[in-house]
């Protein structure tokens, strides 16, 4: 028994069974569809890029550890805007406790009591600044005492001594409390509230318990917070008050709602256009349900499987329905188109079904097997965008193929029992017309075919040259949502709104952080100090770090305008003279020179002077780091945060200086003018500090921010980097510089979403060539198994290759960049191109070269319809406000057109040319047309 007769026998039994039990098939289909639709309603789209990587990827496993230990690092921001700062503060005081009381909020920050930090403010001042403050206090005391001592003498005054004490040069003019806070940035570093625009904008920060990627949580939490805001009636605090939710959570909700709406609109429009195309092509209303019902069954089956298998769709597979609508409709159109043709030739229903399913059906199964194989190859990719897309597409294609062999025949049987099939006018002419004679192509047709073949091959070769020229899009921002067009006024308002809350919380705080997970507080401090040193060093130090490390670095001279004028040598003369006549002043004179006599002050002054550059101890923290890496770290870091942000260095030395300043003031207080004593009253609050800042003594509102979910305090360091994190090159540099941080107590791993981009693109670069190569092997093997000739396999390979290469040429012409969205179109085009070629070549083998025109007209017509409907399916993606998905849609549509041209023009041209070559080798008894 031959293979062909075996296929016919199996198909015959299947058709006979469906003829007897059509309602059973339909009932099973309805049951599967109902279950799948129910599962699909639970399916969600997760836009988090980290799910595009395998769970065991280092960047992902580290993020999961961060999630476990810290829960979440993003903040919900409640922005309060009105012309009144007092009204904003009152509303903030009202909403903050409500946020803190919510079960979905870990903590809320509104008023940051900075009393403790103000009391210890001078410990945050650099040692050099404290010594400079001490020098100014000494100078002012000397002038005050000298002015008092010289009263009544007629010697020529020196350095302003002729002026009364309150007119002496005001060395303490910037020693008031306000001046100290301004000079050393106390208000900026330790803000009492998150505010901007003089309090017209105030922000309350809240830390939710789950990440923004939990869409259901995000929506429910925001709805609850909005209800809390509404319950407080913001307009009762001020008529112009506006309270909005900003930040990562608000953005996530907006994006999710947008993509859900895009998907719904895309599906509706694509389905409507498909219905119109099917009705127009077949000129029969029944054709619409006959094609669409099995198609929609396959789509919902794939989506229901996605819910069972994953529970979500990722960003790449989010529009899988559009792909399945386009790919799955191919099978129904081919089978129904051939069925209509066979019925038009006079076959009854059973005979036509058996003939169609044993011929076109086999081509359909071969195409389905090849397409499933191609998509199955995607499943081996580490890049989960490929893997999930391929798995779901394979399930959908398998479901579509099964539906075409079972559900479609069952519906045909039921429909024709109720509404018997009648031939169209064109089919009636076909029934009465004699079978056209078998005729070979004419000489002119052969020349035209060879010309088309040469042209196709030539353009393919030219396109192949463009392959190295295709650029890859490394900036993910250019693949995200398209900017929404706005009026100038709206755009200005949006810019003002964004700037307001970002200014209030700090623009650095709105950028994605990287987290270094440490094992104890000592390691936390080491990492913090090292990163802070990298950030704070000068550009010149970073550029010459080898010299810094070796201790041979010499800082460049400061610009002339920054260099303080040399101190006149005679400044000390009055003090020396006064020391001869005043015992108290003599003590002061000794103090004036104690830096030269006391090694303690000499050491402190030398170390303070050296601290203008990177100290030796600080440089030693970079042992094991290359100078290039240190320079990269310096250029990238913009913020370092940990518990040790609030624990200053060298506290004991600073307390020594502070105590000395306090001692000097106390010793000479009676000789100071009233004006000076008043100024010092404000300063002495800061000089009263006696104890060091410790972790245990920090306020609770600080410690709560650095406590992990296990209750451990301070075992992580957060840092932020400059640059666009969605740019691969920027993100790759950050990964190179910070992914692992060696320390004396072991390696410290860091984690952040910024590492996802380079890992993702590196994975695509690794998987892409492997997937495409294996997909091509699948295409060739399935063609060889079906046709069992190398010519048949070569014909399919040529069609597929031309389609893909022409797309590459179009990308070069239209300046389309490759990206990890549109690259997925390549294996898809391999499957579609092979499907087109298999149907055309299989029909040619059945009808022969003499009926090639009928093959092109009938099968080529169906191929045209499948191209059109598949393009419509991808057209559903065009409604997505996402440039990456749009690029995939346009690349796929261009590829479908290229594959169509290759299948209905180049493939027949190849067949004609091959037939002409064979006829040249042997005499052909059939007359030419």
Short mmCIF file of C-alpha atoms in Angstrom, two decimals, residues 307-523:
data_model
loop_
_atom_site.label_atom_id
_atom_site.label_comp_id
_atom_site.label_asym_id
_atom_site.label_seq_id
_atom_site.Cartn_x
_atom_site.Cartn_y
_atom_site.Cartn_z
CA UNK A 307 -3.33 31.15 31.54
CA UNK A 308 -2.83 27.53 32.63
CA UNK A 309 0.87 27.48 31.71
CA UNK A 310 2.00 30.97 32.72
CA UNK A 311 -0.86 33.01 34.12
CA UNK A 312 0.29 36.04 32.12
CA UNK A 313 1.48 37.30 28.76
CA UNK A 314 4.75 39.17 28.49
CA UNK A 315 5.38 42.29 26.47
CA UNK A 316 6.33 40.36 23.32
CA UNK A 317 3.50 37.80 23.47
CA UNK A 318 0.87 40.37 24.51
CA UNK A 319 -0.41 40.57 20.94
CA UNK A 320 -0.22 36.83 20.22
CA UNK A 321 -3.92 36.91 19.34
CA UNK A 322 -3.16 39.14 16.35
CA UNK A 323 -0.45 36.78 15.13
CA UNK A 324 -2.70 33.73 15.55
CA UNK A 325 -5.55 35.44 13.73
CA UNK A 326 -3.23 35.98 10.80
CA UNK A 327 -1.39 32.65 10.85
CA UNK A 328 -4.35 30.45 11.80
CA UNK A 329 -6.68 31.76 9.14
CA UNK A 330 -4.28 30.44 6.51
CA UNK A 331 -5.40 26.84 7.08
CA UNK A 332 -9.11 27.57 6.90
CA UNK A 333 -8.82 29.64 3.74
CA UNK A 334 -6.80 26.98 1.91
CA UNK A 335 -9.11 24.12 2.87
CA UNK A 336 -12.36 25.99 2.30
CA UNK A 337 -11.08 27.51 -0.97
CA UNK A 338 -10.12 24.09 -2.31
CA UNK A 339 -13.41 22.60 -1.07
CA UNK A 340 -15.35 25.27 -2.96
CA UNK A 341 -13.30 24.51 -6.10
CA UNK A 342 -13.91 20.74 -5.86
CA UNK A 343 -17.60 21.21 -5.22
CA UNK A 344 -17.64 23.45 -8.24
CA UNK A 345 -16.21 20.60 -10.28
CA UNK A 346 -19.20 18.42 -9.37
CA UNK A 347 -17.99 16.37 -6.40
CA UNK A 348 -20.45 15.69 -3.60
CA UNK A 349 -19.74 16.84 -0.06
CA UNK A 350 -18.08 13.66 1.23
CA UNK A 351 -15.99 13.18 -1.88
CA UNK A 352 -14.92 16.83 -1.93
CA UNK A 353 -13.95 16.74 1.76
CA UNK A 354 -11.93 13.54 1.31
CA UNK A 355 -10.16 14.94 -1.74
CA UNK A 356 -9.42 18.30 -0.12
CA UNK A 357 -8.19 16.89 3.19
CA UNK A 358 -5.97 14.29 1.48
CA UNK A 359 -4.34 16.86 -0.81
CA UNK A 360 -4.62 20.45 0.35
CA UNK A 361 -5.12 19.14 3.86
CA UNK A 362 -1.77 17.38 3.72
CA UNK A 363 -0.15 20.58 2.52
CA UNK A 364 -1.87 22.34 5.36
CA UNK A 365 -0.63 19.78 7.86
CA UNK A 366 2.88 20.03 6.45
CA UNK A 367 2.76 23.79 6.71
CA UNK A 368 1.35 23.50 10.21
CA UNK A 369 4.03 21.00 11.21
CA UNK A 370 6.73 23.25 9.81
CA UNK A 371 5.25 26.33 11.49
CA UNK A 372 4.90 24.46 14.78
CA UNK A 373 8.50 23.32 14.41
CA UNK A 374 9.68 26.86 13.77
CA UNK A 375 7.78 28.19 16.76
CA UNK A 376 8.91 25.19 18.79
CA UNK A 377 12.50 26.17 18.07
CA UNK A 378 11.77 29.52 19.71
CA UNK A 379 10.99 27.66 22.92
CA UNK A 380 14.64 26.69 23.39
CA UNK A 381 15.66 30.34 23.56
CA UNK A 382 16.69 31.76 26.92
CA UNK A 383 14.98 34.99 25.94
CA UNK A 384 11.47 34.44 27.29
CA UNK A 385 10.01 36.87 24.78
CA UNK A 386 10.90 34.28 22.12
CA UNK A 387 10.16 31.23 24.26
CA UNK A 388 6.66 32.17 25.43
CA UNK A 389 5.69 33.61 22.06
CA UNK A 390 6.88 30.43 20.29
CA UNK A 391 5.10 28.09 22.71
CA UNK A 392 1.78 29.90 22.52
CA UNK A 393 2.00 30.28 18.74
CA UNK A 394 2.76 26.57 18.37
CA UNK A 395 -0.26 25.67 20.52
CA UNK A 396 -2.43 28.04 18.48
CA UNK A 397 -1.25 26.67 15.14
CA UNK A 398 -1.75 23.08 16.31
CA UNK A 399 -5.24 23.96 17.49
CA UNK A 400 -5.99 25.66 14.15
CA UNK A 401 -4.80 22.63 12.19
CA UNK A 402 -6.89 20.23 14.29
CA UNK A 403 -9.92 22.52 13.97
CA UNK A 404 -9.61 22.59 10.18
CA UNK A 405 -9.67 18.76 10.06
CA UNK A 406 -12.52 18.37 12.54
CA UNK A 407 -14.54 21.45 13.42
CA UNK A 408 -14.69 22.91 9.91
CA UNK A 409 -15.92 19.65 8.29
CA UNK A 410 -18.50 19.29 11.09
CA UNK A 411 -19.85 22.79 10.45
CA UNK A 412 -19.83 22.15 6.69
CA UNK A 413 -21.94 19.02 7.23
CA UNK A 414 -24.43 20.82 9.48
CA UNK A 415 -24.70 23.87 7.22
CA UNK A 416 -25.25 21.82 4.08
CA UNK A 417 -27.89 19.69 5.77
CA UNK A 418 -29.85 22.85 6.50
CA UNK A 419 -28.78 24.90 3.49
CA UNK A 420 -27.63 22.66 0.64
CA UNK A 421 -24.61 23.86 -1.23
CA UNK A 422 -25.28 25.54 -4.58
CA UNK A 423 -22.62 26.42 -7.13
CA UNK A 424 -21.99 30.05 -7.96
CA UNK A 425 -22.37 31.33 -11.51
CA UNK A 426 -18.64 31.00 -12.07
CA UNK A 427 -18.71 27.47 -10.72
CA UNK A 428 -21.69 26.64 -12.94
CA UNK A 429 -19.63 27.67 -15.94
CA UNK A 430 -16.83 25.47 -14.67
CA UNK A 431 -19.18 22.48 -14.35
CA UNK A 432 -20.34 22.75 -17.96
CA UNK A 433 -16.97 23.70 -19.44
CA UNK A 434 -14.69 20.92 -20.69
CA UNK A 435 -11.45 20.22 -18.83
CA UNK A 436 -8.78 22.46 -20.37
CA UNK A 437 -6.02 20.62 -22.21
CA UNK A 438 -2.61 20.22 -20.65
CA UNK A 439 -0.32 22.75 -22.27
CA UNK A 440 3.30 23.59 -21.78
CA UNK A 441 4.43 27.21 -21.23
CA UNK A 442 5.15 29.21 -24.36
CA UNK A 443 8.58 30.51 -25.28
CA UNK A 444 7.56 34.03 -24.24
CA UNK A 445 6.37 32.78 -20.87
CA UNK A 446 9.66 30.93 -20.39
CA UNK A 447 11.62 34.13 -21.12
CA UNK A 448 9.42 36.08 -18.73
CA UNK A 449 9.86 33.40 -16.05
CA UNK A 450 13.64 33.41 -16.41
CA UNK A 451 13.70 37.19 -16.31
CA UNK A 452 11.66 37.18 -13.10
CA UNK A 453 13.92 34.50 -11.66
CA UNK A 454 17.08 36.44 -12.44
CA UNK A 455 15.55 39.64 -11.08
CA UNK A 456 14.47 37.91 -7.89
CA UNK A 457 17.85 36.31 -7.33
CA UNK A 458 19.65 39.57 -8.14
CA UNK A 459 17.64 41.61 -5.68
CA UNK A 460 18.14 38.90 -3.06
CA UNK A 461 21.90 39.03 -3.52
CA UNK A 462 21.81 42.83 -3.31
CA UNK A 463 19.74 42.59 -0.13
CA UNK A 464 22.16 40.10 1.40
CA UNK A 465 24.88 42.73 1.10
CA UNK A 466 22.74 44.97 3.33
CA UNK A 467 22.68 42.48 6.21
CA UNK A 468 25.82 43.85 7.92
CA UNK A 469 24.50 47.38 7.47
CA UNK A 470 21.33 46.81 9.48
CA UNK A 471 21.71 48.65 12.78
CA UNK A 472 20.36 47.39 16.07
CA UNK A 473 18.25 49.71 18.23
CA UNK A 474 19.94 49.80 21.62
CA UNK A 475 17.77 52.50 23.17
CA UNK A 476 14.65 50.90 24.62
CA UNK A 477 13.03 54.32 25.03
CA UNK A 478 12.68 54.40 21.27
CA UNK A 479 10.82 51.07 21.41
CA UNK A 480 8.34 52.07 24.10
CA UNK A 481 5.09 54.03 23.90
CA UNK A 482 4.92 56.82 21.36
CA UNK A 483 4.86 60.35 22.79
CA UNK A 484 1.30 61.65 22.87
CA UNK A 485 0.81 64.75 20.76
CA UNK A 486 -0.24 67.68 22.93
CA UNK A 487 -1.16 71.29 22.50
CA UNK A 488 1.50 73.71 23.63
CA UNK A 489 -0.54 74.69 26.69
CA UNK A 490 -1.16 71.07 27.66
CA UNK A 491 2.48 70.23 27.13
CA UNK A 492 3.56 73.14 29.33
CA UNK A 493 1.15 72.02 32.04
CA UNK A 494 2.40 68.44 31.85
CA UNK A 495 6.02 69.59 32.05
CA UNK A 496 5.22 71.81 35.03
CA UNK A 497 3.41 68.95 36.75
CA UNK A 498 6.27 66.52 36.23
CA UNK A 499 8.87 69.03 37.36
CA UNK A 500 6.93 69.86 40.50
CA UNK A 501 6.80 66.49 42.21
CA UNK A 502 10.26 65.54 40.95
CA UNK A 503 11.68 68.74 42.39
CA UNK A 504 9.95 68.04 45.68
CA UNK A 505 11.38 64.55 46.18
CA UNK A 506 14.59 65.10 44.22
CA UNK A 507 15.03 64.14 40.59
CA UNK A 508 17.58 61.49 41.58
CA UNK A 509 14.93 59.74 43.66
CA UNK A 510 12.74 59.26 40.57
CA UNK A 511 15.37 57.24 38.71
CA UNK A 512 15.67 53.48 39.03
CA UNK A 513 18.03 52.43 41.85
CA UNK A 514 20.62 49.67 42.06
CA UNK A 515 20.89 47.79 45.36
CA UNK A 516 24.00 46.26 46.89
CA UNK A 517 23.01 43.52 49.34
CA UNK A 518 25.43 43.22 52.26
CA UNK A 519 25.78 40.68 55.04
CA UNK A 520 26.34 43.05 57.98
CA UNK A 521 26.69 46.70 58.94
CA UNK A 522 30.48 46.65 58.60
CA UNK A 523 30.22 45.53 54.99
#
